[in-house]
Amino acid sequence: MVLFGATGDLARRKLLPAIYNLAHDGLLPSNFAVCAYARKPKSDADFRSELRAEVEKHSRQKPEADWDQLAQGMFYVQGEFDDDAGFARLDARLDEIDRQRGTKGNRLFYLAVDSEFFVPIVERLSANKLLTFQRPDQPWRRVVLEKPIGHDLKSAQGMLYAVEQHISERQIYRIDHYLGKETVQNILALRFGNCIYEPLWNRKYVDHVQITVAEAEGVGSRAGYFDSAGVTRDMVQNHMMQLLCLVAMEAPGTMSADDIRNEKVKVLKNLRKMRTPAEVAEHTLRGQYGPGPDGKLPAYRAEPGVPSDSKTETYVAMRCFVDTWRWADVPFLLRAGKRMPRRETEISIHFRVPPLNLFGETGHDKPCFGNILTLNIQPREGVVLDMAAKVPGSGMKLTTVEMDFDYTESFHQKVADAYERLLLDAMNGDQTLFTRGDEVEAQWEFINCILDGWSNLPPPRFPNYFAGTWGPEESSRMVPPCAESWHTESKRTAVPVHARKTP
């Protein structure tokens, strides 16, 4: 594995701890090697020492005796991203590692750098013969690209085209770490492995779908990037579009990467475009947080590095429609925001209300109750089904109870970090959980219509919600009347069917 940007935040907090966890669990070969390429001068010994400190801090498993064996396969090469001499040193070092450790010339190039460097690095790798179009008789060469892929449709198309001049789509792994989360993968198992759900998974039984990505933190040290992107580009265009695809897609012919990704592209192609500013205004809502009600949390415009007159959205809600036979006119409600009450990502499937209220006005403690199936993605991973049940005692009084499945409790083990699964898949050549080029383009086609609409609308009056709250009050207009509010805000009312054990 050749790691560009090895001294950056992503590598230190996620990638290198993931590599240790994979090795600790016996999922990496004993001769596995990492060669970092970065700008800062550093020796192999310095690099290894720093890595241990980062793994101690961020790994789900603390380094044990097996650390020393893994560390012996970690190397460092100093160089600039546009320096052919540096790439020549990298090539020579990789040949040396092949001889020492028997890695046979196989390379996974992981570009954990700002997206502006993707094309220059791929071009330099290609010019220096480190990266070529794959042939069956050659060692494999693959490239992993982090989001974002472009800033809008035009820039994404340019980046896709530029990279594909040097390697084939089969060699490109565009990573979206949300797809590595167990509950996200479990959407396919839930839908296509259980006969009780799939017959109900359509417009006849589903009233609407809500997808929420809430973050309690502000922008932190990412103000430079975030203020030029906003939450729509940062979260909706990639993570949330992928979640929507997994909920709305048809059953693939097989579980192969191409079959699954073909079905996701069909969903994206059938997303109803918001063609006019009026449609964008009707179906979307932007927000930006001000200070917290008690003044303890700063406003977005008071965060370090954020312009005092910033018009960047830190919150977005939108109503989407997938124009297929399965989902015609079913609203998909997407919401993402920063500085919200808690960190939580969930998908909730809201089923229709029973056609007759047999129990009278006092029958159910919710006046308009339909079953809700919730997929909790983070921080807790699991599935919850809300259903009506009779309250013990005389009379026919109903309330909502939960049937609750929790990954940690059920399997008695810590859930692996998403990057562990994705790194292993990239090493094994499995592209199922990685985004294909036409997926990226289709995601941007939908989002670009919204961005164009906003550019032709008067800017919102920011700030329009308090830090530490669930966003602008008017966001409730997105939700169908029977739901009353966003599920993330109202779901803590059900009675559990069984007491949840402590993991």
Short mmCIF file of C-alpha atoms in Angstrom, two decimals:
data_model
loop_
_atom_site.label_atom_id
_atom_site.label_comp_id
_atom_site.label_asym_id
_atom_site.label_seq_id
_atom_site.Cartn_x
_atom_site.Cartn_y
_atom_site.Cartn_z
CA MET A 1 0.00 0.00 0.00
CA VAL A 2 1.49 3.32 -1.12
CA LEU A 3 0.01 6.09 1.00
CA PHE A 4 0.03 9.69 -0.19
CA GLY A 5 -0.74 12.19 2.58
CA ALA A 6 0.46 9.85 5.34
CA THR A 7 1.00 12.73 7.77
CA GLY A 8 -2.53 14.09 7.32
CA ASP A 9 -5.54 13.80 9.59
CA LEU A 10 -7.32 11.04 7.64
CA ALA A 11 -4.27 8.79 7.57
CA ARG A 12 -3.46 9.29 11.25
CA ARG A 13 -6.99 8.95 12.64
CA LYS A 14 -8.50 6.36 10.28
CA LEU A 15 -6.27 4.61 7.75
CA LEU A 16 -3.26 3.61 9.82
CA PRO A 17 -5.34 2.43 12.81
CA ALA A 18 -7.47 0.45 10.32
CA ILE A 19 -4.35 -1.23 8.96
CA TYR A 20 -3.28 -2.23 12.46
CA ASN A 21 -6.74 -3.62 13.27
CA LEU A 22 -6.73 -5.69 10.08
CA ALA A 23 -3.29 -7.06 10.92
CA HIS A 24 -4.28 -7.75 14.53
CA ASP A 25 -7.33 -9.70 13.34
CA GLY A 26 -5.18 -11.83 11.02
CA LEU A 27 -6.63 -10.36 7.82
CA LEU A 28 -3.36 -9.12 6.29
CA PRO A 29 -0.53 -11.31 4.99
CA SER A 30 2.64 -11.35 7.07
CA ASN A 31 4.62 -9.66 4.28
CA PHE A 32 2.18 -6.73 3.92
CA ALA A 33 3.98 -3.38 3.54
CA VAL A 34 3.06 0.31 3.68
CA CYS A 35 5.20 2.90 1.93
CA ALA A 36 4.29 6.49 2.76
CA TYR A 37 5.06 9.33 0.34
CA ALA A 38 4.84 12.81 1.84
CA ARG A 39 6.51 16.21 1.79
CA LYS A 40 8.08 16.30 5.26
CA PRO A 41 11.58 14.82 5.65
CA LYS A 42 11.41 11.75 7.88
CA SER A 43 13.18 8.43 8.46
CA ASP A 44 11.54 5.02 8.53
CA ALA A 45 12.18 4.85 12.29
CA ASP A 46 10.56 8.25 12.88
CA PHE A 47 7.54 7.25 10.79
CA ARG A 48 7.08 3.98 12.68
CA SER A 49 7.36 5.70 16.06
CA GLU A 50 4.75 8.30 15.11
CA LEU A 51 2.43 5.62 13.80
CA ARG A 52 2.44 3.72 17.06
CA ALA A 53 1.40 6.86 18.94
CA GLU A 54 -1.50 7.44 16.50
CA VAL A 55 -2.66 3.84 16.72
CA GLU A 56 -2.57 4.04 20.53
CA LYS A 57 -4.82 7.09 20.33
CA HIS A 58 -7.29 6.16 17.60
CA SER A 59 -7.45 2.38 17.14
CA ARG A 60 -10.32 0.26 18.50
CA GLN A 61 -7.59 -2.24 19.56
CA LYS A 62 -4.45 -1.08 21.35
CA PRO A 63 -1.07 -2.15 19.93
CA GLU A 64 0.17 -5.45 21.28
CA ALA A 65 3.19 -7.62 20.54
CA ASP A 66 2.09 -7.97 16.92
CA TRP A 67 2.76 -4.26 16.36
CA ASP A 68 6.51 -4.77 15.92
CA GLN A 69 6.00 -7.25 13.07
CA LEU A 70 3.65 -4.87 11.28
CA ALA A 71 5.96 -1.89 11.87
CA GLN A 72 8.84 -3.67 10.15
CA GLY A 73 6.85 -3.39 6.94
CA MET A 74 6.34 0.38 7.15
CA PHE A 75 8.55 2.70 5.12
CA TYR A 76 8.76 6.39 4.26
CA VAL A 77 9.82 8.32 1.15
CA GLN A 78 10.04 12.11 1.10
CA GLY A 79 8.99 14.02 -2.00
CA GLU A 80 6.70 16.60 -3.56
CA PHE A 81 3.57 15.64 -5.46
CA ASP A 82 4.84 17.27 -8.68
CA ASP A 83 8.50 16.18 -8.40
CA ASP A 84 9.64 13.47 -10.84
CA ALA A 85 12.82 12.94 -8.81
CA GLY A 86 10.67 12.13 -5.77
CA PHE A 87 8.62 9.63 -7.77
CA ALA A 88 11.84 8.05 -9.04
CA ARG A 89 12.93 7.57 -5.40
CA LEU A 90 9.53 6.08 -4.64
CA ASP A 91 9.84 3.65 -7.57
CA ALA A 92 13.29 2.52 -6.43
CA ARG A 93 12.11 2.06 -2.85
CA LEU A 94 9.09 0.01 -3.93
CA ASP A 95 11.33 -2.29 -5.98
CA GLU A 96 13.51 -2.72 -2.91
CA ILE A 97 10.48 -3.56 -0.75
CA ASP A 98 9.34 -6.10 -3.35
CA ARG A 99 12.69 -7.87 -3.10
CA GLN A 100 12.78 -7.75 0.70
CA ARG A 101 9.19 -8.73 1.43
CA GLY A 102 8.04 -10.60 -1.66
CA THR A 103 5.14 -8.27 -2.51
CA LYS A 104 5.43 -9.15 -6.22
CA GLY A 105 4.87 -5.66 -7.59
CA ASN A 106 1.23 -5.34 -6.47
CA ARG A 107 0.38 -1.74 -5.52
CA LEU A 108 -2.59 -0.04 -3.86
CA PHE A 109 -2.05 3.72 -4.23
CA TYR A 110 -4.17 5.50 -1.61
CA LEU A 111 -4.53 9.25 -2.24
CA ALA A 112 -5.42 10.63 1.22
CA VAL A 113 -4.84 14.19 -0.01
CA ASP A 114 -6.92 17.17 -1.09
CA SER A 115 -8.79 16.39 -4.30
CA GLU A 116 -6.86 19.09 -6.19
CA PHE A 117 -3.87 16.72 -6.10
CA PHE A 118 -5.66 13.64 -7.48
CA VAL A 119 -5.00 14.33 -11.14
CA PRO A 120 -1.39 15.61 -10.71
CA ILE A 121 -0.44 12.54 -8.64
CA VAL A 122 -2.04 10.10 -11.08
CA GLU A 123 -0.30 11.87 -13.97
CA ARG A 124 3.09 11.67 -12.22
CA LEU A 125 2.56 8.00 -11.32
CA SER A 126 1.70 7.28 -14.95
CA ALA A 127 4.60 9.32 -16.37
CA ASN A 128 7.04 7.47 -14.13
CA LYS A 129 5.61 4.03 -15.09
CA LEU A 130 4.37 3.35 -11.55
CA LEU A 131 0.81 3.20 -12.80
CA THR A 132 -0.33 1.69 -16.10
CA PHE A 133 -3.49 0.26 -17.63
CA GLN A 134 -4.00 -3.19 -16.12
CA ARG A 135 -3.10 -6.31 -18.09
CA PRO A 136 -3.88 -9.84 -16.87
CA ASP A 137 -0.23 -10.91 -16.98
CA GLN A 138 0.98 -7.98 -14.84
CA PRO A 139 0.96 -7.29 -11.08
CA TRP A 140 -2.16 -5.35 -10.15
CA ARG A 141 -2.15 -1.58 -9.70
CA ARG A 142 -5.12 0.21 -8.09
CA VAL A 143 -5.88 3.76 -6.97
CA VAL A 144 -8.12 4.77 -4.06
CA LEU A 145 -9.61 8.28 -4.25
CA GLU A 146 -11.31 10.01 -1.31
CA LYS A 147 -14.22 12.40 -1.76
CA PRO A 148 -14.87 14.99 -3.02
CA ILE A 149 -14.76 14.11 -6.71
CA GLY A 150 -15.20 17.60 -8.11
CA HIS A 151 -16.96 20.74 -6.86
CA ASP A 152 -19.82 20.59 -9.38
CA LEU A 153 -20.83 18.55 -12.42
CA LYS A 154 -18.34 20.14 -14.80
CA SER A 155 -15.32 19.79 -12.51
CA ALA A 156 -16.30 16.20 -11.61
CA GLN A 157 -16.53 15.28 -15.28
CA GLY A 158 -13.12 16.85 -15.86
CA MET A 159 -11.56 14.88 -13.00
CA LEU A 160 -13.18 11.62 -14.09
CA TYR A 161 -11.91 12.10 -17.65
CA ALA A 162 -8.38 13.10 -16.60
CA VAL A 163 -7.88 10.08 -14.32
CA GLU A 164 -9.32 7.65 -16.87
CA GLN A 165 -6.66 8.69 -19.39
CA HIS A 166 -4.13 6.76 -17.31
CA ILE A 167 -6.00 3.82 -15.75
CA SER A 168 -9.21 1.90 -16.34
CA GLU A 169 -12.40 2.06 -14.26
CA ARG A 170 -11.55 -1.42 -12.94
CA GLN A 171 -8.48 0.07 -11.23
CA ILE A 172 -10.26 3.04 -9.59
CA TYR A 173 -11.74 2.79 -6.07
CA ARG A 174 -13.66 5.95 -5.17
CA ILE A 175 -14.21 5.56 -1.47
CA ASP A 176 -17.29 6.60 0.48
CA HIS A 177 -16.73 5.45 4.05
CA TYR A 178 -20.48 5.37 4.76
CA LEU A 179 -20.74 2.32 2.49
CA GLY A 180 -18.35 0.46 4.80
CA LYS A 181 -20.64 0.74 7.81
CA GLU A 182 -22.32 -2.51 8.84
CA THR A 183 -25.86 -1.13 8.91
CA VAL A 184 -25.47 0.39 5.45
CA GLN A 185 -24.42 -2.99 4.07
CA ASN A 186 -27.22 -4.59 6.07
CA ILE A 187 -29.79 -2.64 4.02
CA LEU A 188 -29.25 -5.17 1.23
CA ALA A 189 -29.49 -8.10 3.65
CA LEU A 190 -32.61 -6.68 5.28
CA ARG A 191 -34.39 -6.07 1.99
CA PHE A 192 -33.36 -9.04 -0.11
CA GLY A 193 -32.72 -11.65 2.59
CA ASN A 194 -36.08 -11.33 4.37
CA CYS A 195 -39.31 -12.11 2.58
CA ILE A 196 -41.42 -10.13 5.08
CA TYR A 197 -39.95 -6.75 4.08
CA GLU A 198 -39.51 -6.79 0.31
CA PRO A 199 -43.27 -7.14 -0.54
CA LEU A 200 -43.93 -4.01 1.54
CA TRP A 201 -41.00 -2.00 0.18
CA ASN A 202 -42.95 0.13 -2.31
CA ARG A 203 -45.39 3.01 -2.81
CA LYS A 204 -48.40 0.88 -1.84
CA TYR A 205 -47.23 0.50 1.76
CA VAL A 206 -44.57 3.18 2.33
CA ASP A 207 -45.79 6.71 3.07
CA HIS A 208 -42.37 8.38 3.01
CA VAL A 209 -38.69 7.83 3.80
CA GLN A 210 -36.50 10.04 5.99
CA ILE A 211 -32.68 10.08 5.90
CA THR A 212 -30.91 12.22 8.50
CA VAL A 213 -27.20 12.89 8.99
CA ALA A 214 -26.85 15.03 12.12
CA GLU A 215 -23.51 16.19 13.50
CA ALA A 216 -23.07 17.75 16.92
CA GLU A 217 -19.71 19.30 16.02
CA GLY A 218 -19.13 22.50 14.09
CA VAL A 219 -16.61 22.81 11.27
CA GLY A 220 -13.53 22.44 13.48
CA SER A 221 -10.33 22.76 11.47
CA ARG A 222 -12.11 22.24 8.11
CA ALA A 223 -13.38 25.79 7.69
CA GLY A 224 -11.30 26.41 4.57
CA TYR A 225 -12.80 23.45 2.75
CA PHE A 226 -16.27 23.53 4.25
CA ASP A 227 -17.00 27.20 3.55
CA SER A 228 -16.31 26.64 -0.14
CA ALA A 229 -18.40 23.45 -0.20
CA GLY A 230 -21.29 23.65 2.27
CA VAL A 231 -23.14 20.71 3.74
CA THR A 232 -24.88 19.88 0.45
CA ARG A 233 -21.64 19.15 -1.38
CA ASP A 234 -19.98 17.73 1.74
CA MET A 235 -22.69 15.25 2.78
CA VAL A 236 -25.67 15.07 0.43
CA GLN A 237 -23.95 14.71 -2.95
CA ASN A 238 -22.06 11.62 -1.85
CA HIS A 239 -23.03 9.94 1.45
CA MET A 240 -26.76 10.65 1.40
CA MET A 241 -27.19 9.91 -2.29
CA GLN A 242 -25.63 6.50 -1.69
CA LEU A 243 -27.96 5.79 1.25
CA LEU A 244 -30.96 6.78 -0.88
CA CYS A 245 -29.79 4.44 -3.65
CA LEU A 246 -29.56 1.43 -1.34
CA VAL A 247 -33.07 2.06 -0.02
CA ALA A 248 -34.66 2.67 -3.44
CA MET A 249 -32.76 0.30 -5.77
CA GLU A 250 -34.25 -2.82 -7.33
CA ALA A 251 -32.86 -6.27 -6.52
CA PRO A 252 -29.61 -6.86 -8.42
CA GLY A 253 -29.27 -9.97 -10.57
CA THR A 254 -26.29 -11.07 -8.45
CA MET A 255 -24.24 -9.60 -5.61
CA SER A 256 -21.45 -8.68 -8.03
CA ALA A 257 -20.06 -5.16 -7.93
CA ASP A 258 -21.33 -4.26 -11.40
CA ASP A 259 -24.85 -5.59 -10.84
CA ILE A 260 -25.26 -3.67 -7.57
CA ARG A 261 -23.82 -0.47 -8.99
CA ASN A 262 -25.97 -0.75 -12.13
CA GLU A 263 -29.08 -0.69 -9.94
CA LYS A 264 -27.83 2.31 -7.96
CA VAL A 265 -27.20 4.26 -11.15
CA LYS A 266 -30.79 3.57 -12.26
CA VAL A 267 -32.06 5.18 -9.05
CA LEU A 268 -29.91 8.25 -9.58
CA LYS A 269 -31.01 8.57 -13.19
CA ASN A 270 -34.66 8.43 -12.07
CA LEU A 271 -34.35 11.08 -9.37
CA ARG A 272 -36.72 13.87 -10.32
CA LYS A 273 -34.67 16.96 -11.20
CA MET A 274 -35.62 20.34 -9.77
CA ARG A 275 -35.50 22.28 -13.01
CA THR A 276 -36.54 25.79 -11.92
CA PRO A 277 -35.72 28.10 -9.00
CA ALA A 278 -39.38 27.82 -7.92
CA GLU A 279 -39.12 24.03 -7.64
CA VAL A 280 -35.85 24.35 -5.72
CA ALA A 281 -37.44 26.85 -3.33
CA GLU A 282 -40.43 24.53 -2.79
CA HIS A 283 -38.47 21.34 -2.17
CA THR A 284 -35.31 22.52 -0.38
CA LEU A 285 -34.43 24.54 2.70
CA ARG A 286 -31.04 25.95 3.70
CA GLY A 287 -29.85 26.89 7.16
CA GLN A 288 -26.82 28.27 8.97
CA TYR A 289 -26.34 28.08 12.72
CA GLY A 290 -26.00 31.09 14.94
CA PRO A 291 -24.73 30.98 18.53
CA GLY A 292 -26.32 28.54 20.97
CA PRO A 293 -29.29 29.79 23.01
CA ASP A 294 -27.06 30.02 26.11
CA GLY A 295 -24.16 31.56 24.20
CA LYS A 296 -21.80 28.65 24.93
CA LEU A 297 -21.61 27.45 21.31
CA PRO A 298 -20.29 29.91 18.69
CA ALA A 299 -22.10 30.90 15.53
CA TYR A 300 -20.80 29.47 12.26
CA ARG A 301 -19.57 32.91 11.20
CA ALA A 302 -17.59 33.11 14.47
CA GLU A 303 -15.75 29.82 13.83
CA PRO A 304 -12.01 30.19 13.06
CA GLY A 305 -11.41 30.70 9.35
CA VAL A 306 -15.05 31.43 8.42
CA PRO A 307 -15.83 34.81 6.76
CA SER A 308 -18.04 37.05 8.89
CA ASP A 309 -20.57 37.38 6.03
CA SER A 310 -20.51 33.73 4.89
CA LYS A 311 -23.56 32.54 2.94
CA THR A 312 -22.56 28.86 3.21
CA GLU A 313 -25.26 26.46 4.40
CA THR A 314 -24.51 24.32 7.45
CA TYR A 315 -27.94 22.70 7.23
CA VAL A 316 -30.02 21.48 4.32
CA ALA A 317 -33.33 19.67 4.03
CA MET A 318 -34.80 18.52 0.74
CA ARG A 319 -37.75 16.58 -0.59
CA CYS A 320 -36.82 14.17 -3.39
CA PHE A 321 -38.81 11.80 -5.60
CA VAL A 322 -37.66 8.66 -7.42
CA ASP A 323 -39.77 8.37 -10.54
CA THR A 324 -40.03 4.59 -10.84
CA TRP A 325 -42.98 2.19 -10.63
CA ARG A 326 -41.90 1.19 -7.12
CA TRP A 327 -41.55 4.70 -5.69
CA ALA A 328 -43.72 7.06 -7.76
CA ASP A 329 -44.77 10.08 -5.62
CA VAL A 330 -43.25 8.71 -2.39
CA PRO A 331 -41.28 11.57 -0.75
CA PHE A 332 -37.67 10.87 0.22
CA LEU A 333 -36.80 13.49 2.83
CA LEU A 334 -33.09 14.19 3.25
CA ARG A 335 -31.64 16.30 6.04
CA ALA A 336 -28.04 17.04 7.02
CA GLY A 337 -26.73 19.58 9.48
CA LYS A 338 -23.93 20.64 11.78
CA ARG A 339 -24.20 21.81 15.41
CA MET A 340 -27.27 19.70 16.03
CA PRO A 341 -28.21 18.21 19.43
CA ARG A 342 -26.40 14.93 18.86
CA ARG A 343 -24.39 12.98 16.32
CA GLU A 344 -26.75 10.58 14.59
CA THR A 345 -27.24 9.06 11.17
CA GLU A 346 -30.39 7.09 10.47
CA ILE A 347 -32.80 5.98 7.77
CA SER A 348 -36.46 5.64 8.78
CA ILE A 349 -39.05 3.96 6.56
CA HIS A 350 -42.50 5.32 7.47
CA PHE A 351 -45.27 2.92 6.50
CA ARG A 352 -48.79 4.03 5.78
CA VAL A 353 -51.42 4.48 8.49
CA PRO A 354 -54.00 1.64 8.77
CA PRO A 355 -57.05 2.46 6.61
CA LEU A 356 -59.52 2.37 9.52
CA ASN A 357 -59.13 3.45 13.13
CA LEU A 358 -60.87 0.55 14.88
CA PHE A 359 -59.91 1.71 18.36
CA GLY A 360 -61.57 5.11 18.45
CA GLU A 361 -60.16 8.50 19.35
CA THR A 362 -58.66 7.22 22.58
CA GLY A 363 -57.30 4.02 21.05
CA HIS A 364 -53.69 5.02 20.31
CA ASP A 365 -51.64 7.61 22.15
CA LYS A 366 -50.50 8.88 18.73
CA PRO A 367 -53.40 10.21 16.66
CA CYS A 368 -51.85 9.15 13.35
CA PHE A 369 -49.73 6.02 13.79
CA GLY A 370 -47.97 3.99 11.09
CA ASN A 371 -45.17 1.49 11.60
CA ILE A 372 -41.63 2.86 11.32
CA LEU A 373 -38.56 0.79 10.45
CA THR A 374 -35.39 2.63 11.51
CA LEU A 375 -31.87 1.76 10.43
CA ASN A 376 -29.43 3.32 12.89
CA ILE A 377 -26.10 3.85 11.15
CA GLN A 378 -24.06 5.86 13.65
CA PRO A 379 -23.01 6.10 16.40
CA ARG A 380 -25.10 3.05 17.33
CA GLU A 381 -25.57 0.48 14.57
CA GLY A 382 -28.77 -1.54 14.48
CA VAL A 383 -32.39 -1.81 13.31
CA VAL A 384 -35.56 -0.85 15.21
CA LEU A 385 -39.18 -1.59 14.27
CA ASP A 386 -41.91 0.53 15.86
CA MET A 387 -45.29 -1.16 16.16
CA ALA A 388 -48.55 -0.71 18.04
CA ALA A 389 -49.28 -2.84 21.11
CA LYS A 390 -52.02 -2.85 23.73
CA VAL A 391 -51.24 -1.27 27.08
CA PRO A 392 -51.88 -3.77 29.92
CA GLY A 393 -55.13 -3.23 31.81
CA SER A 394 -58.77 -2.68 31.08
CA GLY A 395 -59.89 -1.05 27.88
CA MET A 396 -58.23 -0.99 24.47
CA LYS A 397 -55.44 1.57 24.78
CA LEU A 398 -52.56 1.26 22.30
CA THR A 399 -49.04 2.61 22.48
CA THR A 400 -45.86 2.32 20.42
CA VAL A 401 -43.26 -0.32 21.30
CA GLU A 402 -39.88 -1.13 19.76
CA MET A 403 -38.40 -4.36 18.45
CA ASP A 404 -34.69 -3.62 18.69
CA PHE A 405 -31.68 -5.25 17.02
CA ASP A 406 -28.24 -3.95 18.02
CA TYR A 407 -25.06 -5.11 16.29
CA THR A 408 -22.81 -4.95 19.33
CA GLU A 409 -25.24 -6.78 21.59
CA SER A 410 -26.20 -9.43 19.08
CA PHE A 411 -22.72 -10.38 17.92
CA HIS A 412 -20.86 -9.63 21.19
CA GLN A 413 -18.03 -7.79 19.48
CA LYS A 414 -17.04 -4.29 18.56
CA VAL A 415 -18.13 -3.29 15.09
CA ALA A 416 -15.11 -2.79 12.85
CA ASP A 417 -14.48 0.70 11.50
CA ALA A 418 -15.76 1.28 7.96
CA TYR A 419 -12.25 1.91 6.66
CA GLU A 420 -11.16 -1.57 7.72
CA ARG A 421 -13.75 -3.20 5.47
CA LEU A 422 -13.10 -0.83 2.58
CA LEU A 423 -9.32 -1.14 2.70
CA LEU A 424 -9.57 -4.92 2.71
CA ASP A 425 -12.00 -4.87 -0.22
CA ALA A 426 -9.67 -2.61 -2.22
CA MET A 427 -6.75 -4.96 -1.54
CA ASN A 428 -8.88 -7.91 -2.65
CA GLY A 429 -10.12 -6.15 -5.78
CA ASP A 430 -13.79 -6.01 -4.73
CA GLN A 431 -15.41 -2.79 -6.01
CA THR A 432 -18.92 -3.44 -4.63
CA LEU A 433 -18.72 -0.75 -1.93
CA PHE A 434 -16.95 1.83 -4.09
CA THR A 435 -18.57 4.46 -6.30
CA ARG A 436 -18.37 4.04 -10.06
CA GLY A 437 -17.69 6.98 -12.36
CA ASP A 438 -21.20 7.13 -13.80
CA GLU A 439 -22.59 7.13 -10.23
CA VAL A 440 -20.51 10.19 -9.39
CA GLU A 441 -21.69 11.95 -12.53
CA ALA A 442 -25.36 11.11 -11.90
CA GLN A 443 -25.13 12.34 -8.29
CA TRP A 444 -23.74 15.66 -9.48
CA GLU A 445 -26.41 15.99 -12.20
CA PHE A 446 -29.09 15.96 -9.50
CA ILE A 447 -27.24 18.23 -7.04
CA ASN A 448 -26.20 20.68 -9.76
CA CYS A 449 -29.86 21.52 -10.46
CA ILE A 450 -30.28 22.49 -6.80
CA LEU A 451 -27.08 24.55 -6.74
CA ASP A 452 -28.14 26.36 -9.92
CA GLY A 453 -31.56 27.07 -8.42
CA TRP A 454 -30.04 28.53 -5.27
CA SER A 455 -27.77 30.78 -7.33
CA ASN A 456 -30.91 32.32 -8.86
CA LEU A 457 -32.77 32.78 -5.57
CA PRO A 458 -32.33 35.50 -2.94
CA PRO A 459 -29.86 34.34 -0.26
CA PRO A 460 -31.52 33.17 2.97
CA ARG A 461 -31.34 35.31 6.08
CA PHE A 462 -28.51 33.63 7.96
CA PRO A 463 -28.19 32.60 10.72
CA ASN A 464 -31.62 30.98 11.00
CA TYR A 465 -31.19 28.33 13.70
CA PHE A 466 -29.47 28.12 17.07
CA ALA A 467 -26.38 25.96 17.48
CA GLY A 468 -27.34 22.82 19.38
CA THR A 469 -30.88 22.62 17.91
CA TRP A 470 -32.46 20.62 15.09
CA GLY A 471 -32.24 23.33 12.45
CA PRO A 472 -34.63 26.01 11.14
CA GLU A 473 -38.17 25.70 12.48
CA GLU A 474 -39.62 25.88 8.99
CA SER A 475 -37.94 22.56 8.10
CA SER A 476 -41.04 20.85 9.52
CA ARG A 477 -42.89 21.88 6.33
CA MET A 478 -40.96 19.14 4.51
CA VAL A 479 -42.55 16.43 6.64
CA PRO A 480 -45.98 14.96 5.74
CA PRO A 481 -48.69 16.07 8.22
CA CYS A 482 -49.17 12.60 9.69
CA ALA A 483 -45.50 12.38 10.74
CA GLU A 484 -45.74 15.61 12.79
CA SER A 485 -41.94 16.12 12.82
CA TRP A 486 -38.64 14.65 11.73
CA HIS A 487 -38.23 11.17 13.16
CA THR A 488 -34.82 11.94 14.69
CA GLU A 489 -36.47 14.49 16.94
CA SER A 490 -39.55 12.49 17.98
CA LYS A 491 -38.51 8.85 18.16
CA ARG A 492 -37.48 8.68 21.83
CA THR A 493 -41.05 7.98 22.93
CA ALA A 494 -41.47 4.26 22.29
CA VAL A 495 -41.45 1.58 24.98
CA PRO A 496 -38.77 -1.11 24.37
CA VAL A 497 -40.04 -4.66 23.96
CA HIS A 498 -37.14 -5.88 26.07
CA ALA A 499 -34.63 -4.11 28.29
CA ARG A 500 -31.48 -3.32 26.34
CA LYS A 501 -28.41 -4.98 27.75
CA THR A 502 -25.24 -3.09 28.44
CA PRO A 503 -22.63 -4.07 25.78
#
